[in-house]
Amino acid sequence: MKKLLTLTLSAALLAAPAMADNHAMQETDHAVTYAFDGDFDDATFSVETAIVGKGLVIDYVSHTGDMLERTKGDVGSDVTIFDAADIFLFCSAQTSREVMETDPMNIAFCPYGIFVTDKEGEVRIGYRKYPDGDMQKVQALLDGIVKDAMGE
């Protein structure tokens, strides 16, 4: 009985990180997001640091959440979509060259973006999904940056 309990507890402890990772990541048809343990400002700082830490330059930060909130009445809505939402736009010379040398029309996916959202205190970091094939190099780059921002 003691061995069975020990084995059961060991299995549960080994499975816990995997369950936590599955819970933290959400995937839709068009995006991958991860729950961030911290507030919006910490998440945006972490994303900026992770992008710059890869030697990349942030071309633009879109304050999409501010725009959506500011214009909701102008478009006849009273719905607050996000409490805050920013999108960091950037490119990677190395990765972009690799995918565009294979198919120059992969330019349609550039620049790349990582977004941070806050909805009622749930902060998420994510990116859009890319098609199978060479663009998976970009998706892997974005996933690595997001995981760096998450401290993984």
Short mmCIF file of N, CA and C in Angstrom, two decimals:
data_model
loop_
_atom_site.label_atom_id
_atom_site.label_comp_id
_atom_site.label_asym_id
_atom_site.label_seq_id
_atom_site.Cartn_x
_atom_site.Cartn_y
_atom_site.Cartn_z
N MET A 1 0.82 -1.19 0.00
CA MET A 1 0.00 0.00 0.00
C MET A 1 0.87 1.26 0.00
N LYS A 2 1.94 1.25 0.82
CA LYS A 2 2.83 2.39 0.91
C LYS A 2 3.51 2.65 -0.44
N LYS A 3 3.95 1.56 -1.13
CA LYS A 3 4.59 1.71 -2.44
C LYS A 3 3.60 2.28 -3.46
N LEU A 4 2.36 1.82 -3.42
CA LEU A 4 1.35 2.31 -4.34
C LEU A 4 1.09 3.79 -4.11
N LEU A 5 1.00 4.21 -2.86
CA LEU A 5 0.78 5.61 -2.54
C LEU A 5 1.97 6.45 -3.01
N THR A 6 3.19 5.95 -2.78
CA THR A 6 4.39 6.66 -3.21
C THR A 6 4.41 6.79 -4.73
N LEU A 7 4.09 5.72 -5.45
CA LEU A 7 4.07 5.77 -6.91
C LEU A 7 2.99 6.72 -7.41
N THR A 8 1.84 6.72 -6.78
CA THR A 8 0.75 7.60 -7.18
C THR A 8 1.13 9.06 -6.96
N LEU A 9 1.71 9.36 -5.80
CA LEU A 9 2.15 10.73 -5.52
C LEU A 9 3.25 11.15 -6.48
N SER A 10 4.19 10.26 -6.76
CA SER A 10 5.28 10.58 -7.69
C SER A 10 4.73 10.89 -9.07
N ALA A 11 3.79 10.08 -9.54
CA ALA A 11 3.20 10.31 -10.85
C ALA A 11 2.46 11.64 -10.88
N ALA A 12 1.75 11.96 -9.81
CA ALA A 12 1.01 13.23 -9.75
C ALA A 12 1.97 14.41 -9.76
N LEU A 13 3.06 14.31 -9.04
CA LEU A 13 4.04 15.40 -9.01
C LEU A 13 4.71 15.58 -10.36
N LEU A 14 5.00 14.48 -11.05
CA LEU A 14 5.60 14.58 -12.38
C LEU A 14 4.62 15.15 -13.39
N ALA A 15 3.36 14.85 -13.24
CA ALA A 15 2.35 15.33 -14.19
C ALA A 15 1.96 16.78 -13.93
N ALA A 16 2.16 17.28 -12.72
CA ALA A 16 1.71 18.63 -12.36
C ALA A 16 2.28 19.71 -13.28
N PRO A 17 3.60 19.73 -13.56
CA PRO A 17 4.10 20.77 -14.45
C PRO A 17 3.48 20.69 -15.84
N ALA A 18 3.27 19.48 -16.35
CA ALA A 18 2.66 19.34 -17.67
C ALA A 18 1.23 19.86 -17.66
N MET A 19 0.49 19.58 -16.59
CA MET A 19 -0.88 20.07 -16.51
C MET A 19 -0.89 21.59 -16.40
N ALA A 20 0.04 22.15 -15.65
CA ALA A 20 0.11 23.60 -15.50
C ALA A 20 0.44 24.23 -16.84
N ASP A 21 1.37 23.64 -17.61
CA ASP A 21 1.71 24.18 -18.92
C ASP A 21 0.52 24.13 -19.86
N ASN A 22 -0.23 23.01 -19.85
CA ASN A 22 -1.39 22.90 -20.72
C ASN A 22 -2.45 23.93 -20.34
N HIS A 23 -2.59 24.18 -19.05
CA HIS A 23 -3.58 25.16 -18.60
C HIS A 23 -3.15 26.57 -19.00
N ALA A 24 -1.85 26.83 -18.94
CA ALA A 24 -1.35 28.17 -19.21
C ALA A 24 -1.43 28.51 -20.69
N MET A 25 -1.30 27.50 -21.57
CA MET A 25 -1.32 27.75 -22.99
C MET A 25 -2.73 27.53 -23.54
N GLN A 26 -3.17 28.46 -24.38
CA GLN A 26 -4.43 28.29 -25.10
C GLN A 26 -4.14 28.48 -26.58
N GLU A 27 -4.76 27.64 -27.37
CA GLU A 27 -4.56 27.71 -28.81
C GLU A 27 -5.91 27.75 -29.51
N THR A 28 -6.04 28.68 -30.46
CA THR A 28 -7.23 28.74 -31.29
C THR A 28 -6.79 28.46 -32.73
N ASP A 29 -7.70 28.60 -33.66
CA ASP A 29 -7.33 28.40 -35.07
C ASP A 29 -6.30 29.42 -35.54
N HIS A 30 -6.26 30.58 -34.90
CA HIS A 30 -5.41 31.65 -35.40
C HIS A 30 -4.42 32.24 -34.40
N ALA A 31 -4.41 31.76 -33.16
CA ALA A 31 -3.49 32.34 -32.18
C ALA A 31 -3.10 31.34 -31.10
N VAL A 32 -1.93 31.60 -30.52
CA VAL A 32 -1.43 30.85 -29.37
C VAL A 32 -1.20 31.88 -28.27
N THR A 33 -1.73 31.62 -27.07
CA THR A 33 -1.52 32.53 -25.95
C THR A 33 -1.10 31.75 -24.71
N TYR A 34 -0.40 32.45 -23.85
CA TYR A 34 0.05 31.90 -22.57
C TYR A 34 -0.39 32.83 -21.45
N ALA A 35 -0.84 32.27 -20.35
CA ALA A 35 -1.18 33.06 -19.17
C ALA A 35 0.12 33.59 -18.56
N PHE A 36 0.11 34.86 -18.21
CA PHE A 36 1.27 35.50 -17.60
C PHE A 36 1.00 35.71 -16.12
N ASP A 37 1.95 35.32 -15.29
CA ASP A 37 1.81 35.49 -13.85
C ASP A 37 2.36 36.85 -13.46
N GLY A 38 1.52 37.86 -13.55
CA GLY A 38 1.93 39.22 -13.23
C GLY A 38 0.95 40.18 -13.87
N ASP A 39 1.22 41.47 -13.72
CA ASP A 39 0.30 42.45 -14.28
C ASP A 39 0.70 42.84 -15.70
N PHE A 40 -0.14 43.64 -16.33
CA PHE A 40 0.04 44.03 -17.72
C PHE A 40 1.38 44.73 -17.94
N ASP A 41 1.72 45.67 -17.06
CA ASP A 41 2.99 46.41 -17.22
C ASP A 41 4.19 45.48 -17.13
N ASP A 42 4.14 44.53 -16.21
CA ASP A 42 5.24 43.56 -16.11
C ASP A 42 5.32 42.71 -17.38
N ALA A 43 4.18 42.33 -17.91
CA ALA A 43 4.16 41.50 -19.13
C ALA A 43 4.72 42.27 -20.32
N THR A 44 4.31 43.53 -20.50
CA THR A 44 4.83 44.29 -21.64
C THR A 44 6.33 44.53 -21.50
N PHE A 45 6.79 44.79 -20.28
CA PHE A 45 8.22 44.95 -20.06
C PHE A 45 8.97 43.66 -20.39
N SER A 46 8.41 42.54 -19.97
CA SER A 46 9.04 41.24 -20.23
C SER A 46 9.09 40.92 -21.72
N VAL A 47 8.03 41.24 -22.44
CA VAL A 47 8.01 41.00 -23.89
C VAL A 47 9.05 41.89 -24.58
N GLU A 48 9.05 43.17 -24.24
CA GLU A 48 10.03 44.09 -24.83
C GLU A 48 11.45 43.61 -24.56
N THR A 49 11.72 43.22 -23.34
CA THR A 49 13.06 42.74 -22.97
C THR A 49 13.42 41.47 -23.74
N ALA A 50 12.47 40.56 -23.91
CA ALA A 50 12.73 39.30 -24.62
C ALA A 50 13.01 39.55 -26.10
N ILE A 51 12.27 40.47 -26.71
CA ILE A 51 12.49 40.78 -28.13
C ILE A 51 13.86 41.40 -28.32
N VAL A 52 14.16 42.43 -27.54
CA VAL A 52 15.45 43.11 -27.64
C VAL A 52 16.59 42.16 -27.27
N GLY A 53 16.33 41.28 -26.33
CA GLY A 53 17.34 40.30 -25.92
C GLY A 53 17.73 39.33 -27.01
N LYS A 54 16.89 39.16 -28.01
CA LYS A 54 17.20 38.32 -29.18
C LYS A 54 17.94 39.11 -30.25
N GLY A 55 18.25 40.38 -29.95
CA GLY A 55 18.95 41.21 -30.92
C GLY A 55 18.03 41.80 -31.97
N LEU A 56 16.74 41.84 -31.68
CA LEU A 56 15.76 42.35 -32.63
C LEU A 56 15.35 43.77 -32.25
N VAL A 57 14.87 44.52 -33.22
CA VAL A 57 14.45 45.90 -33.01
C VAL A 57 12.93 45.97 -33.11
N ILE A 58 12.30 46.56 -32.12
CA ILE A 58 10.86 46.75 -32.15
C ILE A 58 10.57 47.96 -33.03
N ASP A 59 9.85 47.72 -34.13
CA ASP A 59 9.52 48.80 -35.06
C ASP A 59 8.40 49.68 -34.56
N TYR A 60 7.44 49.07 -33.86
CA TYR A 60 6.26 49.83 -33.46
C TYR A 60 5.54 49.07 -32.35
N VAL A 61 4.95 49.82 -31.43
CA VAL A 61 4.07 49.24 -30.43
C VAL A 61 2.68 49.82 -30.67
N SER A 62 1.75 48.95 -31.02
CA SER A 62 0.37 49.36 -31.25
C SER A 62 -0.40 49.24 -29.94
N HIS A 63 -0.98 50.33 -29.50
CA HIS A 63 -1.76 50.35 -28.27
C HIS A 63 -3.23 50.08 -28.64
N THR A 64 -3.47 48.87 -29.11
CA THR A 64 -4.76 48.47 -29.65
C THR A 64 -5.87 48.55 -28.60
N GLY A 65 -5.57 48.18 -27.38
CA GLY A 65 -6.57 48.25 -26.32
C GLY A 65 -7.06 49.67 -26.08
N ASP A 66 -6.13 50.63 -26.08
CA ASP A 66 -6.50 52.04 -25.91
C ASP A 66 -7.40 52.49 -27.05
N MET A 67 -7.04 52.11 -28.29
CA MET A 67 -7.82 52.51 -29.45
C MET A 67 -9.24 51.92 -29.39
N LEU A 68 -9.34 50.64 -29.04
CA LEU A 68 -10.65 50.00 -28.96
C LEU A 68 -11.54 50.67 -27.91
N GLU A 69 -10.95 51.00 -26.78
CA GLU A 69 -11.71 51.64 -25.70
C GLU A 69 -12.11 53.06 -26.08
N ARG A 70 -11.17 53.79 -26.68
CA ARG A 70 -11.41 55.19 -27.04
C ARG A 70 -12.50 55.32 -28.10
N THR A 71 -12.59 54.34 -29.01
CA THR A 71 -13.50 54.46 -30.15
C THR A 71 -14.79 53.65 -30.02
N LYS A 72 -14.98 52.95 -28.90
CA LYS A 72 -16.15 52.07 -28.81
C LYS A 72 -17.46 52.84 -28.99
N GLY A 73 -17.57 54.01 -28.40
CA GLY A 73 -18.79 54.80 -28.55
C GLY A 73 -18.98 55.30 -29.97
N ASP A 74 -17.87 55.60 -30.65
CA ASP A 74 -17.93 56.10 -32.03
C ASP A 74 -18.50 55.06 -32.99
N VAL A 75 -18.35 53.77 -32.64
CA VAL A 75 -18.84 52.70 -33.53
C VAL A 75 -20.12 52.08 -32.97
N GLY A 76 -20.71 52.73 -31.97
CA GLY A 76 -21.99 52.28 -31.43
C GLY A 76 -21.91 51.10 -30.49
N SER A 77 -20.81 50.99 -29.76
CA SER A 77 -20.67 49.89 -28.82
C SER A 77 -20.45 50.42 -27.41
N ASP A 78 -20.78 49.59 -26.43
CA ASP A 78 -20.45 49.91 -25.05
C ASP A 78 -19.65 48.78 -24.41
N VAL A 79 -19.10 47.89 -25.24
CA VAL A 79 -18.37 46.72 -24.78
C VAL A 79 -16.89 47.06 -24.61
N THR A 80 -16.36 46.77 -23.44
CA THR A 80 -14.92 46.86 -23.21
C THR A 80 -14.33 45.50 -23.53
N ILE A 81 -13.51 45.44 -24.58
CA ILE A 81 -12.94 44.16 -25.02
C ILE A 81 -11.77 43.76 -24.14
N PHE A 82 -10.86 44.70 -23.92
CA PHE A 82 -9.69 44.47 -23.07
C PHE A 82 -9.55 45.64 -22.11
N ASP A 83 -9.00 45.36 -20.93
CA ASP A 83 -8.63 46.43 -20.03
C ASP A 83 -7.36 47.11 -20.54
N ALA A 84 -6.53 46.33 -21.22
CA ALA A 84 -5.32 46.84 -21.86
C ALA A 84 -4.89 45.82 -22.91
N ALA A 85 -4.30 46.30 -24.01
CA ALA A 85 -3.79 45.40 -25.05
C ALA A 85 -2.78 46.16 -25.90
N ASP A 86 -1.59 45.60 -26.02
CA ASP A 86 -0.53 46.16 -26.87
C ASP A 86 -0.02 45.06 -27.80
N ILE A 87 0.43 45.49 -29.00
CA ILE A 87 1.04 44.57 -29.95
C ILE A 87 2.42 45.11 -30.30
N PHE A 88 3.44 44.28 -30.12
CA PHE A 88 4.82 44.64 -30.45
C PHE A 88 5.12 44.11 -31.84
N LEU A 89 5.49 45.01 -32.77
CA LEU A 89 5.78 44.64 -34.15
C LEU A 89 7.28 44.73 -34.41
N PHE A 90 7.82 43.69 -35.04
CA PHE A 90 9.26 43.63 -35.30
C PHE A 90 9.52 42.61 -36.39
N CYS A 91 10.75 42.58 -36.88
CA CYS A 91 11.15 41.60 -37.87
C CYS A 91 12.48 40.99 -37.45
N SER A 92 12.80 39.87 -38.02
CA SER A 92 14.10 39.23 -37.82
C SER A 92 14.74 39.11 -39.20
N ALA A 93 15.87 39.78 -39.40
CA ALA A 93 16.54 39.73 -40.70
C ALA A 93 16.87 38.28 -41.08
N GLN A 94 17.38 37.52 -40.12
CA GLN A 94 17.78 36.14 -40.39
C GLN A 94 16.58 35.27 -40.76
N THR A 95 15.59 35.24 -39.91
CA THR A 95 14.43 34.38 -40.14
C THR A 95 13.62 34.85 -41.35
N SER A 96 13.45 36.15 -41.51
CA SER A 96 12.72 36.67 -42.66
C SER A 96 13.39 36.29 -43.96
N ARG A 97 14.72 36.41 -44.00
CA ARG A 97 15.45 36.04 -45.21
C ARG A 97 15.25 34.56 -45.51
N GLU A 98 15.35 33.72 -44.49
CA GLU A 98 15.19 32.28 -44.71
C GLU A 98 13.83 31.96 -45.31
N VAL A 99 12.76 32.52 -44.76
CA VAL A 99 11.44 32.17 -45.25
C VAL A 99 11.11 32.85 -46.57
N MET A 100 11.68 34.03 -46.83
CA MET A 100 11.39 34.73 -48.08
C MET A 100 12.25 34.26 -49.23
N GLU A 101 13.43 33.70 -48.95
CA GLU A 101 14.22 33.10 -50.03
C GLU A 101 13.50 31.87 -50.57
N THR A 102 12.78 31.16 -49.70
CA THR A 102 12.00 30.00 -50.13
C THR A 102 10.76 30.44 -50.91
N ASP A 103 10.06 31.45 -50.39
CA ASP A 103 8.86 31.98 -51.04
C ASP A 103 8.78 33.47 -50.77
N PRO A 104 9.13 34.29 -51.79
CA PRO A 104 9.12 35.74 -51.58
C PRO A 104 7.77 36.28 -51.08
N MET A 105 6.67 35.58 -51.34
CA MET A 105 5.36 36.07 -50.89
C MET A 105 5.14 35.88 -49.39
N ASN A 106 6.10 35.25 -48.71
CA ASN A 106 6.04 35.21 -47.25
C ASN A 106 6.23 36.60 -46.66
N ILE A 107 6.53 37.57 -47.51
CA ILE A 107 6.59 38.96 -47.06
C ILE A 107 5.24 39.38 -46.47
N ALA A 108 4.17 38.73 -46.90
CA ALA A 108 2.82 39.07 -46.42
C ALA A 108 2.69 38.90 -44.90
N PHE A 109 3.57 38.11 -44.29
CA PHE A 109 3.48 37.84 -42.85
C PHE A 109 4.35 38.78 -42.03
N CYS A 110 5.12 39.63 -42.68
CA CYS A 110 6.06 40.51 -41.99
C CYS A 110 5.43 41.90 -41.86
N PRO A 111 5.55 42.63 -40.77
CA PRO A 111 6.33 42.28 -39.58
C PRO A 111 5.59 41.27 -38.71
N TYR A 112 6.33 40.71 -37.78
CA TYR A 112 5.78 39.74 -36.85
C TYR A 112 5.31 40.48 -35.60
N GLY A 113 4.34 39.89 -34.92
CA GLY A 113 3.80 40.57 -33.75
C GLY A 113 3.63 39.64 -32.56
N ILE A 114 3.88 40.19 -31.41
CA ILE A 114 3.57 39.53 -30.15
C ILE A 114 2.66 40.47 -29.38
N PHE A 115 1.54 39.95 -28.89
CA PHE A 115 0.59 40.80 -28.20
C PHE A 115 0.51 40.45 -26.73
N VAL A 116 0.12 41.46 -25.96
CA VAL A 116 -0.12 41.30 -24.52
C VAL A 116 -1.52 41.84 -24.28
N THR A 117 -2.34 41.06 -23.59
CA THR A 117 -3.71 41.50 -23.28
C THR A 117 -3.97 41.36 -21.78
N ASP A 118 -4.87 42.21 -21.31
CA ASP A 118 -5.37 42.12 -19.94
C ASP A 118 -6.88 42.22 -20.02
N LYS A 119 -7.54 41.17 -19.58
CA LYS A 119 -9.01 41.16 -19.53
C LYS A 119 -9.40 40.75 -18.13
N GLU A 120 -9.88 41.73 -17.36
CA GLU A 120 -10.33 41.50 -15.99
C GLU A 120 -9.24 40.83 -15.14
N GLY A 121 -8.01 41.29 -15.30
CA GLY A 121 -6.90 40.79 -14.49
C GLY A 121 -6.22 39.55 -15.02
N GLU A 122 -6.76 38.94 -16.09
CA GLU A 122 -6.08 37.80 -16.71
C GLU A 122 -5.19 38.33 -17.82
N VAL A 123 -3.89 38.27 -17.58
CA VAL A 123 -2.91 38.79 -18.54
C VAL A 123 -2.41 37.62 -19.38
N ARG A 124 -2.42 37.82 -20.70
CA ARG A 124 -1.98 36.78 -21.63
C ARG A 124 -0.99 37.38 -22.62
N ILE A 125 -0.03 36.55 -23.03
CA ILE A 125 0.94 36.92 -24.06
C ILE A 125 0.77 35.92 -25.20
N GLY A 126 0.78 36.42 -26.43
CA GLY A 126 0.58 35.49 -27.53
C GLY A 126 1.02 36.02 -28.87
N TYR A 127 0.72 35.23 -29.89
CA TYR A 127 1.10 35.55 -31.27
C TYR A 127 0.15 34.81 -32.20
N ARG A 128 0.07 35.29 -33.44
CA ARG A 128 -0.77 34.62 -34.42
C ARG A 128 -0.07 33.36 -34.92
N LYS A 129 -0.87 32.39 -35.32
CA LYS A 129 -0.33 31.15 -35.87
C LYS A 129 0.01 31.35 -37.34
N TYR A 130 1.02 30.64 -37.78
CA TYR A 130 1.47 30.73 -39.16
C TYR A 130 1.25 29.41 -39.89
N PRO A 131 1.21 29.45 -41.23
CA PRO A 131 0.94 28.23 -41.98
C PRO A 131 2.07 27.20 -41.86
N ASP A 132 1.72 25.95 -42.13
CA ASP A 132 2.72 24.89 -42.14
C ASP A 132 3.80 25.21 -43.18
N GLY A 133 4.94 24.58 -43.01
CA GLY A 133 6.05 24.81 -43.93
C GLY A 133 7.05 25.76 -43.33
N ASP A 134 7.66 26.56 -44.20
CA ASP A 134 8.73 27.45 -43.77
C ASP A 134 8.32 28.46 -42.71
N MET A 135 7.07 28.89 -42.72
CA MET A 135 6.64 29.89 -41.74
C MET A 135 6.62 29.34 -40.31
N GLN A 136 6.77 28.05 -40.16
CA GLN A 136 6.90 27.49 -38.81
C GLN A 136 8.20 27.94 -38.15
N LYS A 137 9.18 28.37 -38.95
CA LYS A 137 10.42 28.95 -38.39
C LYS A 137 10.08 30.25 -37.64
N VAL A 138 9.18 31.04 -38.22
CA VAL A 138 8.76 32.28 -37.57
C VAL A 138 7.96 31.96 -36.31
N GLN A 139 7.06 31.00 -36.42
CA GLN A 139 6.26 30.63 -35.24
C GLN A 139 7.15 30.14 -34.11
N ALA A 140 8.18 29.36 -34.44
CA ALA A 140 9.11 28.89 -33.40
C ALA A 140 9.86 30.06 -32.77
N LEU A 141 10.25 31.03 -33.59
CA LEU A 141 10.92 32.23 -33.07
C LEU A 141 10.01 32.96 -32.09
N LEU A 142 8.75 33.17 -32.48
CA LEU A 142 7.81 33.88 -31.62
C LEU A 142 7.54 33.11 -30.34
N ASP A 143 7.38 31.79 -30.46
CA ASP A 143 7.13 30.99 -29.26
C ASP A 143 8.32 31.08 -28.30
N GLY A 144 9.53 31.07 -28.83
CA GLY A 144 10.71 31.19 -27.99
C GLY A 144 10.78 32.53 -27.29
N ILE A 145 10.42 33.59 -28.00
CA ILE A 145 10.42 34.93 -27.38
C ILE A 145 9.37 34.99 -26.28
N VAL A 146 8.17 34.47 -26.54
CA VAL A 146 7.11 34.49 -25.53
C VAL A 146 7.55 33.69 -24.31
N LYS A 147 8.14 32.54 -24.52
CA LYS A 147 8.59 31.72 -23.38
C LYS A 147 9.69 32.43 -22.60
N ASP A 148 10.58 33.15 -23.29
CA ASP A 148 11.58 33.96 -22.59
C ASP A 148 10.89 35.02 -21.73
N ALA A 149 9.88 35.67 -22.30
CA ALA A 149 9.14 36.70 -21.56
C ALA A 149 8.43 36.12 -20.34
N MET A 150 8.04 34.86 -20.46
CA MET A 150 7.35 34.20 -19.35
C MET A 150 8.34 33.69 -18.30
N GLY A 151 9.63 33.77 -18.60
CA GLY A 151 10.64 33.30 -17.66
C GLY A 151 10.89 31.81 -17.75
N GLU A 152 10.52 31.21 -18.86
CA GLU A 152 10.72 29.76 -19.04
C GLU A 152 12.04 29.48 -19.72
#
